[in-house]
PDB file of C-alpha atoms and ligand atoms in Angstrom:
ATOM      1  CA  MET Z 173     -19.172  77.635 -37.731  1.00 76.00           C
ATOM      2  CA  THR Z 174     -15.911  76.226 -36.359  1.00 88.00           C
ATOM      3  CA  VAL Z 175     -15.508  76.778 -32.609  1.00 93.00           C
ATOM      4  CA  LEU Z 176     -12.034  78.074 -31.745  1.00 96.00           C
ATOM      5  CA  SER Z 177     -10.144  77.993 -28.453  1.00 97.00           C
ATOM      6  CA  PRO Z 178      -9.970  81.128 -26.332  1.00 98.00           C
ATOM      7  CA  THR Z 179      -6.522  82.714 -26.296  1.00 98.00           C
ATOM      8  CA  ILE Z 180      -4.234  84.015 -23.556  1.00 98.00           C
ATOM      9  CA  THR Z 181      -2.181  87.157 -24.084  1.00 98.00           C
ATOM     10  CA  LEU Z 182       1.535  86.523 -23.560  1.00 98.00           C
ATOM     11  CA  ASN Z 183       3.797  89.091 -21.880  1.00 98.00           C
ATOM     12  CA  ASN Z 184       4.770  90.535 -25.288  1.00 98.00           C
ATOM     13  CA  GLY Z 185       1.161  90.931 -26.485  1.00 98.00           C
ATOM     14  CA  VAL Z 186       1.066  87.804 -28.678  1.00 98.00           C
ATOM     15  CA  GLU Z 187      -2.133  85.740 -28.409  1.00 98.00           C
ATOM     16  CA  MET Z 188      -1.688  82.018 -27.673  1.00 98.00           C
ATOM     17  CA  PRO Z 189      -4.625  79.573 -28.018  1.00 98.00           C
ATOM     18  CA  GLN Z 190      -5.350  77.984 -24.644  1.00 98.00           C
ATOM     19  CA  LEU Z 191      -5.943  74.526 -26.105  1.00 98.00           C
ATOM     20  CA  GLY Z 192      -3.636  72.875 -28.625  1.00 98.00           C
ATOM     21  CA  LEU Z 193      -2.461  69.446 -29.768  1.00 99.00           C
ATOM     22  CA  GLY Z 194       0.744  67.854 -28.436  1.00 98.00           C
ATOM     23  CA  VAL Z 195       2.575  65.374 -30.661  1.00 98.00           C
ATOM     24  CA  TRP Z 196       5.184  63.699 -28.421  1.00 98.00           C
ATOM     25  CA  GLN Z 197       5.640  60.008 -29.336  1.00 98.00           C
ATOM     26  CA  VAL Z 198       3.759  60.477 -32.605  1.00 98.00           C
ATOM     27  CA  ALA Z 199       5.433  59.040 -35.720  1.00 98.00           C
ATOM     28  CA  ASP Z 200       6.235  61.570 -38.437  1.00 98.00           C
ATOM     29  CA  ASP Z 201       3.599  60.323 -40.924  1.00 97.00           C
ATOM     30  CA  VAL Z 202       0.945  60.059 -38.209  1.00 98.00           C
ATOM     31  CA  ALA Z 203       1.827  63.587 -37.069  1.00 98.00           C
ATOM     32  CA  GLN Z 204       0.871  64.869 -40.508  1.00 98.00           C
ATOM     33  CA  SER Z 205      -2.551  63.198 -40.544  1.00 98.00           C
ATOM     34  CA  ILE Z 206      -3.464  63.915 -36.912  1.00 98.00           C
ATOM     35  CA  VAL Z 207      -2.438  67.585 -37.201  1.00 98.00           C
ATOM     36  CA  GLU Z 208      -4.507  67.896 -40.396  1.00 98.00           C
ATOM     37  CA  HIS Z 209      -7.455  66.380 -38.504  1.00 98.00           C
ATOM     38  CA  ALA Z 210      -6.943  68.667 -35.495  1.00 98.00           C
ATOM     39  CA  LEU Z 211      -6.822  71.779 -37.678  1.00 98.00           C
ATOM     40  CA  SER Z 212     -10.034  70.724 -39.411  1.00 98.00           C
ATOM     41  CA  GLU Z 213     -11.677  70.394 -35.966  1.00 98.00           C
ATOM     42  CA  GLY Z 214     -10.742  73.904 -34.834  1.00 98.00           C
ATOM     43  CA  TYR Z 215      -7.335  73.405 -33.168  1.00 98.00           C
ATOM     44  CA  ARG Z 216      -5.046  76.331 -33.932  1.00 98.00           C
ATOM     45  CA  ALA Z 217      -2.012  75.416 -31.783  1.00 98.00           C
ATOM     46  CA  ILE Z 218       0.456  72.558 -32.290  1.00 99.00           C
ATOM     47  CA  ASP Z 219       3.232  71.602 -29.862  1.00 99.00           C
ATOM     48  CA  THR Z 220       6.221  69.728 -31.271  1.00 99.00           C
ATOM     49  CA  ALA Z 221       9.966  69.587 -30.563  1.00 98.00           C
ATOM     50  CA  LYS Z 222      13.141  68.627 -32.370  1.00 98.00           C
ATOM     51  CA  ILE Z 223      13.447  65.513 -30.176  1.00 98.00           C
ATOM     52  CA  TYR Z 224       9.961  64.303 -31.192  1.00 98.00           C
ATOM     53  CA  ASP Z 225      11.354  63.668 -34.682  1.00 98.00           C
ATOM     54  CA  ASN Z 226       8.104  64.755 -36.328  1.00 98.00           C
ATOM     55  CA  GLU Z 227       8.631  68.421 -37.204  1.00 98.00           C
ATOM     56  CA  SER Z 228       8.602  67.400 -40.903  1.00 98.00           C
ATOM     57  CA  GLY Z 229       5.223  65.703 -40.552  1.00 98.00           C
ATOM     58  CA  VAL Z 230       3.818  68.723 -38.724  1.00 99.00           C
ATOM     59  CA  GLY Z 231       5.249  70.881 -41.514  1.00 98.00           C
ATOM     60  CA  ARG Z 232       3.533  68.815 -44.208  1.00 98.00           C
ATOM     61  CA  ALA Z 233       0.230  69.329 -42.380  1.00 98.00           C
ATOM     62  CA  LEU Z 234       0.873  73.086 -42.202  1.00 98.00           C
ATOM     63  CA  ALA Z 235       1.486  73.055 -45.961  1.00 98.00           C
ATOM     64  CA  SER Z 236      -1.557  70.969 -46.873  1.00 98.00           C
ATOM     65  CA  THR Z 237      -4.179  72.520 -44.579  1.00 98.00           C
ATOM     66  CA  GLY Z 238      -6.538  75.186 -45.795  1.00 96.00           C
ATOM     67  CA  VAL Z 239      -5.962  77.101 -42.546  1.00 98.00           C
ATOM     68  CA  ALA Z 240      -3.707  80.132 -42.993  1.00 98.00           C
ATOM     69  CA  ARG Z 241      -0.249  79.894 -41.428  1.00 98.00           C
ATOM     70  CA  SER Z 242      -0.932  83.169 -39.611  1.00 98.00           C
ATOM     71  CA  ASP Z 243      -3.912  81.544 -37.853  1.00 98.00           C
ATOM     72  CA  ILE Z 244      -1.856  78.636 -36.470  1.00 98.00           C
ATOM     73  CA  PHE Z 245       0.313  78.879 -33.345  1.00 98.00           C
ATOM     74  CA  VAL Z 246       3.335  76.611 -33.835  1.00 99.00           C
ATOM     75  CA  THR Z 247       5.586  75.749 -30.894  1.00 99.00           C
ATOM     76  CA  THR Z 248       8.853  73.843 -31.132  1.00 99.00           C
ATOM     77  CA  LYS Z 249      11.752  73.309 -28.740  1.00 98.00           C
ATOM     78  CA  LEU Z 250      15.530  73.365 -28.603  1.00 98.00           C
ATOM     79  CA  TRP Z 251      16.915  69.970 -27.602  1.00 98.00           C
ATOM     80  CA  ASN Z 252      19.354  69.678 -24.685  1.00 97.00           C
ATOM     81  CA  SER Z 253      22.443  68.756 -26.723  1.00 97.00           C
ATOM     82  CA  ASP Z 254      21.924  71.885 -28.845  1.00 98.00           C
ATOM     83  CA  GLN Z 255      22.169  74.299 -25.907  1.00 98.00           C
ATOM     84  CA  GLY Z 256      25.008  76.829 -26.094  1.00 98.00           C
ATOM     85  CA  ARG Z 257      25.988  79.922 -28.063  1.00 96.00           C
ATOM     86  CA  ALA Z 258      27.648  77.954 -30.869  1.00 94.00           C
ATOM     87  CA  THR Z 259      24.778  75.568 -31.588  1.00 98.00           C
ATOM     88  CA  THR Z 260      21.422  77.159 -30.743  1.00 98.00           C
ATOM     89  CA  VAL Z 261      20.877  79.191 -33.923  1.00 98.00           C
ATOM     90  CA  ASP Z 262      21.755  76.247 -36.196  1.00 98.00           C
ATOM     91  CA  ALA Z 263      19.336  74.027 -34.281  1.00 98.00           C
ATOM     92  CA  PHE Z 264      16.629  76.678 -34.577  1.00 98.00           C
ATOM     93  CA  ASP Z 265      17.231  77.071 -38.337  1.00 98.00           C
ATOM     94  CA  ALA Z 266      17.060  73.298 -38.804  1.00 98.00           C
ATOM     95  CA  SER Z 267      13.697  73.219 -36.990  1.00 98.00           C
ATOM     96  CA  LEU Z 268      12.355  75.970 -39.272  1.00 98.00           C
ATOM     97  CA  ASP Z 269      13.564  73.976 -42.296  1.00 98.00           C
ATOM     98  CA  ARG Z 270      11.892  70.766 -41.158  1.00 98.00           C
ATOM     99  CA  LEU Z 271       8.677  72.626 -40.347  1.00 98.00           C
ATOM    100  CA  GLY Z 272       8.834  74.402 -43.716  1.00 98.00           C
ATOM    101  CA  VAL Z 273       8.076  77.780 -42.130  1.00 98.00           C
ATOM    102  CA  ASP Z 274       9.946  81.053 -41.903  1.00 98.00           C
ATOM    103  CA  TYR Z 275       8.934  81.696 -38.280  1.00 98.00           C
ATOM    104  CA  VAL Z 276       7.562  79.841 -35.291  1.00 99.00           C
ATOM    105  CA  ASP Z 277       5.104  81.335 -32.847  1.00 99.00           C
ATOM    106  CA  LEU Z 278       6.928  80.058 -29.775  1.00 99.00           C
ATOM    107  CA  TYR Z 279      10.435  78.669 -29.320  1.00 99.00           C
ATOM    108  CA  LEU Z 280      11.218  76.930 -26.023  1.00 99.00           C
ATOM    109  CA  ILE Z 281      14.382  75.702 -24.298  1.00 98.00           C
ATOM    110  CA  HIS Z 282      13.212  72.119 -23.671  1.00 98.00           C
ATOM    111  CA  TRP Z 283      14.932  71.456 -20.290  1.00 98.00           C
ATOM    112  CA  PRO Z 284      17.162  73.658 -18.118  1.00 97.00           C
ATOM    113  CA  ARG Z 285      19.796  70.923 -17.737  1.00 96.00           C
ATOM    114  CA  PRO Z 286      21.333  72.930 -14.874  1.00 95.00           C
ATOM    115  CA  LYS Z 287      24.502  70.849 -14.515  1.00 94.00           C
ATOM    116  CA  ALA Z 288      25.613  71.890 -18.011  1.00 95.00           C
ATOM    117  CA  ARG Z 289      25.353  75.592 -16.993  1.00 96.00           C
ATOM    118  CA  LEU Z 290      24.392  76.592 -20.516  1.00 97.00           C
ATOM    119  CA  PHE Z 291      20.806  77.745 -20.242  1.00 98.00           C
ATOM    120  CA  VAL Z 292      21.563  81.417 -19.526  1.00 98.00           C
ATOM    121  CA  GLU Z 293      23.749  81.874 -22.631  1.00 98.00           C
ATOM    122  CA  THR Z 294      21.252  79.781 -24.610  1.00 98.00           C
ATOM    123  CA  TRP Z 295      18.501  82.148 -23.491  1.00 98.00           C
ATOM    124  CA  GLU Z 296      20.560  85.106 -24.744  1.00 98.00           C
ATOM    125  CA  VAL Z 297      20.630  83.448 -28.182  1.00 98.00           C
ATOM    126  CA  CYS Z 298      16.849  82.920 -27.959  1.00 98.00           C
ATOM    127  CA  GLU Z 299      16.535  86.674 -27.331  1.00 98.00           C
ATOM    128  CA  GLU Z 300      18.498  87.270 -30.559  1.00 98.00           C
ATOM    129  CA  ILE Z 301      16.231  84.870 -32.465  1.00 98.00           C
ATOM    130  CA  TYR Z 302      13.225  86.745 -31.063  1.00 98.00           C
ATOM    131  CA  ALA Z 303      14.740  90.088 -32.079  1.00 98.00           C
ATOM    132  CA  SER Z 304      15.192  88.734 -35.635  1.00 98.00           C
ATOM    133  CA  GLY Z 305      11.418  88.156 -35.839  1.00 98.00           C
ATOM    134  CA  ARG Z 306      11.751  84.435 -36.546  1.00 98.00           C
ATOM    135  CA  ALA Z 307      10.084  83.499 -33.250  1.00 98.00           C
ATOM    136  CA  ARG Z 308       7.038  85.557 -32.269  1.00 98.00           C
ATOM    137  CA  ALA Z 309       7.622  84.607 -28.621  1.00 99.00           C
ATOM    138  CA  ILE Z 310      10.286  82.739 -26.645  1.00 98.00           C
ATOM    139  CA  GLY Z 311       9.940  80.670 -23.527  1.00 99.00           C
ATOM    140  CA  VAL Z 312      11.238  77.738 -21.551  1.00 98.00           C
ATOM    141  CA  SER Z 313      10.117  74.304 -20.456  1.00 98.00           C
ATOM    142  CA  ASN Z 314      10.708  72.382 -17.248  1.00 98.00           C
ATOM    143  CA  PHE Z 315      12.249  75.419 -15.555  1.00 98.00           C
ATOM    144  CA  GLU Z 316      11.860  75.564 -11.766  1.00 98.00           C
ATOM    145  CA  PRO Z 317      11.573  79.005 -10.108  1.00 98.00           C
ATOM    146  CA  GLU Z 318      15.286  78.789  -9.187  1.00 97.00           C
ATOM    147  CA  HIS Z 319      16.174  78.543 -12.903  1.00 98.00           C
ATOM    148  CA  LEU Z 320      13.814  81.372 -13.856  1.00 98.00           C
ATOM    149  CA  GLU Z 321      15.422  83.469 -11.095  1.00 97.00           C
ATOM    150  CA  GLN Z 322      18.798  83.078 -12.805  1.00 97.00           C
ATOM    151  CA  LEU Z 323      17.374  84.669 -15.960  1.00 97.00           C
ATOM    152  CA  VAL Z 324      15.839  87.494 -13.911  1.00 93.00           C
ATOM    153  CA  HIS Z 325      19.116  88.109 -12.057  1.00 94.00           C
ATOM    154  CA  ALA Z 326      21.029  88.224 -15.347  1.00 95.00           C
ATOM    155  CA  GLY Z 327      18.660  91.029 -16.420  1.00 96.00           C
ATOM    156  CA  LEU Z 328      17.297  88.996 -19.324  1.00 98.00           C
ATOM    157  CA  THR Z 329      13.842  88.811 -20.901  1.00 97.00           C
ATOM    158  CA  VAL Z 330      11.158  87.173 -18.787  1.00 98.00           C
ATOM    159  CA  PRO Z 331      10.073  84.016 -20.664  1.00 98.00           C
ATOM    160  CA  ALA Z 332       6.594  84.294 -22.177  1.00 98.00           C
ATOM    161  CA  VAL Z 333       5.788  80.678 -21.284  1.00 99.00           C
ATOM    162  CA  ASN Z 334       7.059  77.898 -19.040  1.00 98.00           C
ATOM    163  CA  GLN Z 335       5.829  74.488 -20.199  1.00 98.00           C
ATOM    164  CA  ILE Z 336       5.802  72.098 -17.232  1.00 98.00           C
ATOM    165  CA  GLU Z 337       4.321  68.768 -16.230  1.00 98.00           C
ATOM    166  CA  CYS Z 338       0.896  69.547 -14.762  1.00 98.00           C
ATOM    167  CA  HIS Z 339      -2.200  67.385 -14.220  1.00 98.00           C
ATOM    168  CA  PRO Z 340      -4.600  66.622 -11.350  1.00 98.00           C
ATOM    169  CA  ARG Z 341      -1.991  64.527  -9.516  1.00 97.00           C
ATOM    170  CA  LEU Z 342       0.824  67.091  -9.949  1.00 98.00           C
ATOM    171  CA  GLN Z 343      -0.828  70.481  -9.840  1.00 98.00           C
ATOM    172  CA  GLN Z 344       2.335  72.590  -9.530  1.00 98.00           C
ATOM    173  CA  LYS Z 345       0.741  75.218  -7.273  1.00 98.00           C
ATOM    174  CA  VAL Z 346       4.055  76.818  -6.238  1.00 98.00           C
ATOM    175  CA  ASN Z 347       5.359  77.026  -9.807  1.00 98.00           C
ATOM    176  CA  ARG Z 348       2.057  78.338 -11.177  1.00 98.00           C
ATOM    177  CA  GLU Z 349       1.959  80.998  -8.490  1.00 98.00           C
ATOM    178  CA  TYR Z 350       5.533  82.047  -9.372  1.00 98.00           C
ATOM    179  CA  HIS Z 351       4.527  82.235 -13.049  1.00 98.00           C
ATOM    180  CA  ARG Z 352       1.441  84.301 -12.238  1.00 98.00           C
ATOM    181  CA  ALA Z 353       3.481  86.744 -10.167  1.00 98.00           C
ATOM    182  CA  HIS Z 354       6.000  87.181 -13.013  1.00 97.00           C
ATOM    183  CA  GLY Z 355       3.617  87.313 -15.978  1.00 98.00           C
ATOM    184  CA  ILE Z 356       4.662  83.908 -17.343  1.00 98.00           C
ATOM    185  CA  VAL Z 357       1.973  81.678 -18.899  1.00 98.00           C
ATOM    186  CA  THR Z 358       1.945  78.062 -17.708  1.00 99.00           C
ATOM    187  CA  THR Z 359       1.551  75.414 -20.396  1.00 99.00           C
ATOM    188  CA  ALA Z 360       0.599  72.022 -18.954  1.00 98.00           C
ATOM    189  CA  TRP Z 361       2.440  69.040 -20.434  1.00 98.00           C
ATOM    190  CA  SER Z 362       1.078  65.542 -19.903  1.00 98.00           C
ATOM    191  CA  PRO Z 363      -2.145  67.366 -18.953  1.00 98.00           C
ATOM    192  CA  LEU Z 364      -4.026  64.040 -18.722  1.00 98.00           C
ATOM    193  CA  GLY Z 365      -1.232  62.431 -16.688  1.00 96.00           C
ATOM    194  CA  GLN Z 366      -0.494  60.403 -19.843  1.00 96.00           C
ATOM    195  CA  GLY Z 367      -3.909  58.790 -19.439  1.00 93.00           C
ATOM    196  CA  THR Z 368      -3.285  57.513 -15.895  1.00 93.00           C
ATOM    197  CA  VAL Z 369      -5.855  59.738 -14.143  1.00 93.00           C
ATOM    198  CA  LEU Z 370      -8.747  58.872 -16.449  1.00 96.00           C
ATOM    199  CA  GLU Z 371     -10.123  56.196 -14.084  1.00 95.00           C
ATOM    200  CA  ASP Z 372     -10.204  58.474 -11.022  1.00 97.00           C
ATOM    201  CA  SER Z 373     -13.566  58.179  -9.200  1.00 97.00           C
ATOM    202  CA  VAL Z 374     -13.895  61.899  -8.300  1.00 98.00           C
ATOM    203  CA  LEU Z 375     -13.226  62.918 -11.906  1.00 98.00           C
ATOM    204  CA  THR Z 376     -15.583  60.200 -13.180  1.00 98.00           C
ATOM    205  CA  SER Z 377     -18.408  61.467 -10.982  1.00 98.00           C
ATOM    206  CA  ILE Z 378     -17.860  65.086 -12.122  1.00 98.00           C
ATOM    207  CA  ALA Z 379     -17.737  63.911 -15.755  1.00 98.00           C
ATOM    208  CA  ASN Z 380     -20.981  61.955 -15.399  1.00 98.00           C
ATOM    209  CA  SER Z 381     -22.797  64.954 -13.949  1.00 98.00           C
ATOM    210  CA  HIS Z 382     -21.881  67.013 -17.053  1.00 98.00           C
ATOM    211  CA  ALA Z 383     -22.352  64.146 -19.537  1.00 98.00           C
ATOM    212  CA  LYS Z 384     -18.701  64.665 -20.491  1.00 98.00           C
ATOM    213  CA  SER Z 385     -15.662  62.360 -20.488  1.00 98.00           C
ATOM    214  CA  VAL Z 386     -12.990  62.482 -17.789  1.00 98.00           C
ATOM    215  CA  ALA Z 387     -10.502  63.753 -20.384  1.00 98.00           C
ATOM    216  CA  GLN Z 388     -12.843  66.651 -21.189  1.00 98.00           C
ATOM    217  CA  VAL Z 389     -13.242  67.481 -17.474  1.00 98.00           C
ATOM    218  CA  ILE Z 390      -9.464  67.578 -16.959  1.00 98.00           C
ATOM    219  CA  ILE Z 391      -8.907  69.760 -20.028  1.00 98.00           C
ATOM    220  CA  ARG Z 392     -11.693  72.083 -18.858  1.00 98.00           C
ATOM    221  CA  TRP Z 393     -10.025  72.249 -15.403  1.00 98.00           C
ATOM    222  CA  HIS Z 394      -6.755  73.393 -17.036  1.00 98.00           C
ATOM    223  CA  ILE Z 395      -8.612  76.039 -19.059  1.00 98.00           C
ATOM    224  CA  GLN Z 396     -10.352  77.394 -15.945  1.00 98.00           C
ATOM    225  CA  LEU Z 397      -7.022  77.457 -14.056  1.00 98.00           C
ATOM    226  CA  GLY Z 398      -5.694  79.736 -16.804  1.00 98.00           C
ATOM    227  CA  ASN Z 399      -3.208  77.220 -18.201  1.00 98.00           C
ATOM    228  CA  THR Z 400      -2.550  76.616 -21.830  1.00 98.00           C
ATOM    229  CA  VAL Z 401      -2.904  72.895 -22.416  1.00 98.00           C
ATOM    230  CA  ILE Z 402      -1.712  70.471 -25.106  1.00 98.00           C
ATOM    231  CA  PRO Z 403      -3.289  67.005 -24.739  1.00 98.00           C
ATOM    232  CA  LYS Z 404      -2.033  64.363 -27.132  1.00 98.00           C
ATOM    233  CA  SER Z 405      -3.881  61.623 -28.956  1.00 98.00           C
ATOM    234  CA  VAL Z 406      -3.342  59.868 -32.268  1.00 98.00           C
ATOM    235  CA  THR Z 407      -6.987  58.771 -32.390  1.00 98.00           C
ATOM    236  CA  PRO Z 408      -9.025  61.252 -34.452  1.00 98.00           C
ATOM    237  CA  ALA Z 409     -12.200  60.746 -32.393  1.00 98.00           C
ATOM    238  CA  ARG Z 410     -10.300  61.528 -29.173  1.00 98.00           C
ATOM    239  CA  VAL Z 411      -8.664  64.597 -30.703  1.00 98.00           C
ATOM    240  CA  THR Z 412     -12.176  65.783 -31.583  1.00 98.00           C
ATOM    241  CA  GLU Z 413     -13.478  64.888 -28.108  1.00 98.00           C
ATOM    242  CA  ASN Z 414     -10.636  66.744 -26.373  1.00 98.00           C
ATOM    243  CA  PHE Z 415     -11.617  69.965 -28.146  1.00 98.00           C
ATOM    244  CA  ALA Z 416     -15.313  69.804 -27.127  1.00 98.00           C
ATOM    245  CA  VAL Z 417     -14.723  71.607 -23.825  1.00 98.00           C
ATOM    246  CA  PHE Z 418     -16.079  75.067 -24.519  1.00 98.00           C
ATOM    247  CA  ASP Z 419     -19.765  74.285 -23.912  1.00 97.00           C
ATOM    248  CA  PHE Z 420     -19.686  73.555 -20.169  1.00 98.00           C
ATOM    249  CA  GLU Z 421     -18.161  74.953 -16.999  1.00 98.00           C
ATOM    250  CA  LEU Z 422     -16.881  73.407 -13.771  1.00 98.00           C
ATOM    251  CA  SER Z 423     -18.328  74.916 -10.595  1.00 98.00           C
ATOM    252  CA  ASP Z 424     -16.152  76.294  -7.784  1.00 98.00           C
ATOM    253  CA  SER Z 425     -16.954  73.193  -5.759  1.00 98.00           C
ATOM    254  CA  GLU Z 426     -15.882  70.897  -8.618  1.00 98.00           C
ATOM    255  CA  MET Z 427     -12.653  72.890  -9.053  1.00 98.00           C
ATOM    256  CA  ALA Z 428     -12.060  72.450  -5.288  1.00 98.00           C
ATOM    257  CA  GLN Z 429     -12.675  68.677  -5.483  1.00 98.00           C
ATOM    258  CA  ILE Z 430     -10.084  68.429  -8.270  1.00 98.00           C
ATOM    259  CA  ALA Z 431      -7.646  70.598  -6.279  1.00 98.00           C
ATOM    260  CA  ASP Z 432      -7.811  67.924  -3.551  1.00 98.00           C
ATOM    261  CA  LEU Z 433      -6.439  65.281  -5.964  1.00 98.00           C
ATOM    262  CA  ASP Z 434      -2.957  66.861  -5.906  1.00 98.00           C
ATOM    263  CA  SER Z 435      -0.624  64.093  -4.716  1.00 96.00           C
ATOM    264  CA  ASP Z 436       2.924  64.680  -5.978  1.00 90.00           C
ATOM    265  CA  GLY Z 437       2.275  62.191  -8.780  1.00 95.00           C
ATOM    266  CA  ARG Z 438       5.094  63.202 -11.085  1.00 96.00           C
ATOM    267  CA  MET Z 439       5.327  61.127 -14.305  1.00 95.00           C
ATOM    268  CA  GLY Z 440       8.531  62.574 -15.770  1.00 95.00           C
ATOM    269  CA  PRO Z 441      11.897  63.332 -14.143  1.00 95.00           C
ATOM    270  CA  HIS Z 442      12.345  66.293 -11.804  1.00 95.00           C
ATOM    271  CA  PRO Z 443      14.014  69.039 -13.903  1.00 95.00           C
ATOM    272  CA  ASN Z 444      17.049  69.143 -11.602  1.00 92.00           C
ATOM    273  CA  LEU Z 445      17.626  65.428 -12.188  1.00 88.00           C
ATOM    274  CA  ALA Z 446      16.972  65.443 -15.917  1.00 82.00           C
ATOM    275  CA  ASP Z 447      20.547  65.498 -17.155  1.00 76.00           C
ATOM    276  CA  PHE Z 448      20.045  63.820 -20.531  1.00 78.00           C
TER     277      PHE Z 448
HETATM  278  P1  NAD N 518      -1.217  63.401 -22.148  1.00 67.81           P
HETATM  279  O1  NAD N 518      -1.355  63.683 -20.699  1.00 67.81           O
HETATM  280  O2  NAD N 518      -1.714  64.375 -23.147  1.00 67.81           O
HETATM  281  O3  NAD N 518      -1.873  61.971 -22.374  1.00 67.81           O
HETATM  282  C1  NAD N 518      -1.914  61.412 -23.660  1.00 67.81           C
HETATM  283  C2  NAD N 518      -2.531  60.022 -23.562  1.00 67.81           C
HETATM  284  O4  NAD N 518      -3.811  60.091 -22.944  1.00 67.81           O
HETATM  285  C3  NAD N 518      -2.790  59.445 -24.951  1.00 67.81           C
HETATM  286  O5  NAD N 518      -1.653  58.789 -25.437  1.00 67.81           O
HETATM  287  C4  NAD N 518      -3.953  58.524 -24.710  1.00 67.81           C
HETATM  288  O6  NAD N 518      -3.463  57.310 -24.215  1.00 67.81           O
HETATM  289  C5  NAD N 518      -4.698  59.236 -23.623  1.00 67.81           C
HETATM  290  N1  NAD N 518      -5.832  60.060 -24.124  1.00 67.81           N
HETATM  291  C6  NAD N 518      -5.783  61.277 -24.753  1.00 67.81           C
HETATM  292  N2  NAD N 518      -7.034  61.707 -24.998  1.00 67.81           N
HETATM  293  C7  NAD N 518      -7.880  60.775 -24.536  1.00 67.81           C
HETATM  294  C8  NAD N 518      -9.287  60.661 -24.500  1.00 67.81           C
HETATM  295  N3  NAD N 518     -10.088  61.609 -24.973  1.00 67.81           N
HETATM  296  N4  NAD N 518      -9.822  59.543 -23.943  1.00 67.81           N
HETATM  297  C9  NAD N 518      -9.034  58.569 -23.437  1.00 67.81           C
HETATM  298  N5  NAD N 518      -7.697  58.623 -23.425  1.00 67.81           N
HETATM  299  C10 NAD N 518      -7.117  59.718 -23.979  1.00 67.81           C
HETATM  300  O7  NAD N 518       0.333  63.020 -22.407  1.00 67.81           O
HETATM  301  P2  NAD N 518       1.583  63.539 -23.187  1.00 67.81           P
HETATM  302  O8  NAD N 518       1.573  63.159 -24.610  1.00 67.81           O
HETATM  303  O9  NAD N 518       2.732  63.095 -22.361  1.00 67.81           O
HETATM  304  O10 NAD N 518       1.546  65.141 -23.068  1.00 67.81           O
HETATM  305  C11 NAD N 518       0.908  65.960 -24.022  1.00 67.81           C
HETATM  306  C12 NAD N 518       1.928  66.792 -24.773  1.00 67.81           C
HETATM  307  O11 NAD N 518       2.737  67.536 -23.875  1.00 67.81           O
HETATM  308  C13 NAD N 518       2.959  65.984 -25.563  1.00 67.81           C
HETATM  309  O12 NAD N 518       2.388  65.413 -26.723  1.00 67.81           O
HETATM  310  C14 NAD N 518       3.991  67.036 -25.818  1.00 67.81           C
HETATM  311  O13 NAD N 518       3.578  67.901 -26.852  1.00 67.81           O
HETATM  312  C15 NAD N 518       4.015  67.756 -24.475  1.00 67.81           C
HETATM  313  N6  NAD N 518       5.075  67.259 -23.580  1.00 67.81           N
HETATM  314  C16 NAD N 518       6.113  68.092 -23.304  1.00 67.81           C
HETATM  315  C17 NAD N 518       7.135  67.684 -22.462  1.00 67.81           C
HETATM  316  C18 NAD N 518       8.254  68.631 -22.159  1.00 67.81           C
HETATM  317  O14 NAD N 518       9.268  68.208 -21.570  1.00 67.81           O
HETATM  318  N7  NAD N 518       8.143  69.886 -22.516  1.00 67.81           N
HETATM  319  C19 NAD N 518       7.123  66.395 -21.906  1.00 67.81           C
HETATM  320  C20 NAD N 518       6.038  65.555 -22.194  1.00 67.81           C
HETATM  321  C21 NAD N 518       5.016  66.000 -23.027  1.00 67.81           C
END
């Protein structure tokens, strides 16, 4: 029987699989084949974005798989240049078209882009998309607590999810605590630090003691923290490996050893500086 990921209940009652596949920097044709492979291995969540230029490939996989659309959690994201009342709905519709679906499970504002001062009105449009039923949940990505506070102060919907950079060298304790206090689920992007933490000696020793790979230990750490997590690979064997994390558990002491690896090792830009 296929093993499936546990789910986390979002603040509107929708269930989101804790472990999914990310497809940033994956060519459109490769996206189709790797998503088909992932679905055959038990993945039920796929994370794409307009800017990844592979929504069509993901859509072809959704069309060709034997897995029912209703069993797959599809996330896509609004790109920065599409923020604003006049452009958000058209960008959303174009994503649905490329994906070949009539709804997504989660629609995210990709970056706050605070200097443009558009994310609050953009969020209001996301609320309208949600109300139309074409997104089962709405959320944000790369929002700092100060940006989330602006939504709260405007009396708007609390995002279901905030997708942020998070891995052993950037553990985001303050942001995760803010999310927990406000009922927002944290999704970890670049959960493996884009592969840069896989040689770490502490993680290697923990992995050896469980006869698991370092990637599996890191993914398991995210799951036990309560994150949703979307590791990426275009190598089928690694995609399979990254899903084999539901048959072991990290001890409290191992979780504490990993907590000590936090070192402000950000890979991407700080959201306040990301003005692209
Ligand atoms: P990641 O941390 O998932 O690392 C991916 C890299 O790790 C791979 O390219 C490969 O080199 C290596 N890897 C993966 N599995 C491995 C294994 N089992 N063994 C050895 N090496 C392995 O990096 P990512 O792609 O940056 O992040 C994952 C996903 O997060 C993206 O695909 C995307 O969906 C999302 N993301 C979102 C944002 C955002 O702004 N919202 C930004 C970056 C990424």
